[in-house]
Amino acid sequence: MDQCLRIGLLSSVSFYLIFGITGYVLSASAFGPSDPECFELGTCDFFERPFDTMIVPYQATLGDFTLVAIWAIIIGILWLRVSNTMLVAMVGVALAAMFTQGFSEEAQIIGYGMLAVAIGVALYQLFVVRLSFPTN
């Protein structure tokens, strides 16, 4: 016990000496960007455009792929909840068709690729169900 007390006392004294010698601890704002975003300062007008304001931090990081990431999260949660490939494929096709308009060319190419995959999964599921369970 005496050994632990000495180690704790020594570490706390060394901590205070290191930061006490410098005279002050730098504020967190000194380490940030030179032009902070509105969400970092808390000046975004949430009530004017709430959806746009909520995705501003993600757009600062992901850029045009923000809505693609949101699309993937929605599809993933839907798949975990219903486990129905057809429902997930149809919702995926609708979301991909909705998200591919008004973005950069690179984001549109990725969106159209995901739309093609979603349509392919839906068609595959239709054929597998029809071949496995034919209706006469």
Short mmCIF file of C-alpha atoms in Angstrom, two decimals:
data_model
loop_
_atom_site.label_atom_id
_atom_site.label_comp_id
_atom_site.label_asym_id
_atom_site.label_seq_id
_atom_site.Cartn_x
_atom_site.Cartn_y
_atom_site.Cartn_z
CA MET A 1 0.00 0.00 0.00
CA ASP A 2 2.83 2.35 0.85
CA GLN A 3 4.39 1.66 -2.58
CA CYS A 4 1.13 2.57 -4.40
CA LEU A 5 0.82 5.78 -2.41
CA ARG A 6 4.36 6.82 -3.32
CA ILE A 7 3.80 6.07 -7.01
CA GLY A 8 0.55 8.05 -7.04
CA LEU A 9 2.14 10.97 -5.24
CA LEU A 10 5.15 10.94 -7.55
CA SER A 11 3.00 10.84 -10.71
CA SER A 12 0.72 13.66 -9.57
CA VAL A 13 3.68 15.84 -8.52
CA SER A 14 5.40 15.24 -11.87
CA PHE A 15 2.17 16.09 -13.72
CA TYR A 16 1.81 19.40 -11.87
CA LEU A 17 5.49 20.23 -12.38
CA ILE A 18 5.34 19.60 -16.13
CA PHE A 19 2.25 21.75 -16.64
CA GLY A 20 3.14 24.24 -13.91
CA ILE A 21 6.51 25.04 -15.50
CA THR A 22 4.91 25.98 -18.80
CA GLY A 23 2.72 28.50 -16.99
CA TYR A 24 -0.54 27.58 -18.68
CA VAL A 25 -2.26 24.79 -20.55
CA LEU A 26 -3.05 25.68 -24.14
CA SER A 27 -6.71 26.03 -24.90
CA ALA A 28 -8.35 23.57 -27.27
CA SER A 29 -9.07 26.33 -29.79
CA ALA A 30 -5.35 26.71 -30.43
CA PHE A 31 -5.26 23.20 -31.88
CA GLY A 32 -8.29 23.53 -34.20
CA PRO A 33 -8.62 24.79 -37.77
CA SER A 34 -8.09 28.43 -38.60
CA ASP A 35 -11.63 28.78 -39.95
CA PRO A 36 -13.99 26.60 -37.85
CA GLU A 37 -17.33 25.41 -39.23
CA CYS A 38 -20.64 26.71 -37.88
CA PHE A 39 -21.32 23.45 -36.04
CA GLU A 40 -18.00 23.78 -34.20
CA LEU A 41 -18.90 27.27 -33.04
CA GLY A 42 -22.58 26.50 -32.46
CA THR A 43 -23.78 29.23 -34.79
CA CYS A 44 -25.70 27.10 -37.34
CA ASP A 45 -29.34 28.16 -37.73
CA PHE A 46 -31.09 24.87 -37.00
CA PHE A 47 -34.64 26.17 -37.37
CA GLU A 48 -34.10 27.62 -40.84
CA ARG A 49 -33.01 24.33 -42.48
CA PRO A 50 -32.99 21.51 -39.91
CA PHE A 51 -32.03 18.58 -42.20
CA ASP A 52 -29.19 20.48 -43.85
CA THR A 53 -27.93 21.63 -40.46
CA MET A 54 -27.94 18.09 -39.07
CA ILE A 55 -25.80 16.72 -41.90
CA VAL A 56 -23.29 19.62 -41.98
CA PRO A 57 -20.73 17.80 -39.74
CA TYR A 58 -20.96 14.69 -41.90
CA GLN A 59 -20.65 16.67 -45.13
CA ALA A 60 -17.52 18.33 -43.78
CA THR A 61 -15.99 14.87 -43.40
CA LEU A 62 -17.58 12.73 -46.14
CA GLY A 63 -18.40 15.36 -48.77
CA ASP A 64 -20.75 14.11 -51.50
CA PHE A 65 -20.81 10.62 -50.02
CA THR A 66 -22.81 11.68 -46.95
CA LEU A 67 -26.15 10.62 -48.39
CA VAL A 68 -24.62 7.40 -49.70
CA ALA A 69 -23.52 6.58 -46.14
CA ILE A 70 -27.00 7.41 -44.86
CA TRP A 71 -28.44 5.17 -47.60
CA ALA A 72 -26.22 2.31 -46.47
CA ILE A 73 -27.22 2.75 -42.81
CA ILE A 74 -30.94 2.75 -43.67
CA ILE A 75 -30.58 -0.38 -45.80
CA GLY A 76 -28.49 -2.12 -43.14
CA ILE A 77 -30.98 -1.41 -40.36
CA LEU A 78 -33.86 -2.48 -42.60
CA TRP A 79 -32.09 -5.75 -43.43
CA LEU A 80 -31.40 -6.45 -39.75
CA ARG A 81 -35.03 -5.81 -38.82
CA VAL A 82 -36.95 -7.61 -41.59
CA SER A 83 -34.45 -10.09 -43.16
CA ASN A 84 -36.46 -9.95 -46.38
CA THR A 85 -34.21 -9.55 -49.38
CA MET A 86 -37.02 -8.40 -51.69
CA LEU A 87 -38.20 -5.62 -49.38
CA VAL A 88 -34.64 -4.41 -48.79
CA ALA A 89 -33.90 -4.50 -52.54
CA MET A 90 -37.02 -2.49 -53.41
CA VAL A 91 -36.34 0.14 -50.74
CA GLY A 92 -32.71 0.22 -51.91
CA VAL A 93 -33.77 0.85 -55.50
CA ALA A 94 -36.07 3.67 -54.39
CA LEU A 95 -33.41 5.29 -52.19
CA ALA A 96 -30.68 4.94 -54.80
CA ALA A 97 -32.91 6.50 -57.46
CA MET A 98 -33.70 9.36 -55.10
CA PHE A 99 -30.07 9.96 -54.02
CA THR A 100 -28.45 9.97 -57.48
CA GLN A 101 -29.80 13.36 -58.58
CA GLY A 102 -27.98 16.64 -58.04
CA PHE A 103 -24.56 15.35 -56.93
CA SER A 104 -21.08 15.33 -58.40
CA GLU A 105 -20.35 13.01 -61.29
CA GLU A 106 -18.25 10.66 -59.16
CA ALA A 107 -20.99 10.33 -56.55
CA GLN A 108 -23.56 9.71 -59.29
CA ILE A 109 -21.45 6.89 -60.75
CA ILE A 110 -21.29 5.22 -57.34
CA GLY A 111 -25.02 5.77 -56.84
CA TYR A 112 -25.85 4.25 -60.22
CA GLY A 113 -23.57 1.30 -59.40
CA MET A 114 -25.44 0.69 -56.16
CA LEU A 115 -28.74 1.09 -58.01
CA ALA A 116 -27.65 -1.60 -60.48
CA VAL A 117 -26.63 -3.91 -57.62
CA ALA A 118 -29.98 -3.36 -55.88
CA ILE A 119 -31.91 -4.08 -59.09
CA GLY A 120 -29.77 -7.19 -59.66
CA VAL A 121 -30.48 -8.46 -56.14
CA ALA A 122 -34.21 -7.86 -56.63
CA LEU A 123 -34.27 -9.72 -59.96
CA TYR A 124 -32.18 -12.58 -58.56
CA GLN A 125 -34.57 -12.91 -55.64
CA LEU A 126 -37.56 -12.97 -58.01
CA PHE A 127 -36.03 -15.74 -60.12
CA VAL A 128 -34.93 -17.83 -57.12
CA VAL A 129 -38.36 -17.61 -55.49
CA ARG A 130 -40.14 -18.48 -58.77
CA LEU A 131 -37.85 -21.44 -59.47
CA SER A 132 -37.99 -22.79 -55.92
CA PHE A 133 -41.72 -22.30 -55.40
CA PRO A 134 -43.48 -22.43 -58.80
CA THR A 135 -47.15 -21.46 -58.96
CA ASN A 136 -49.14 -23.72 -61.32
#
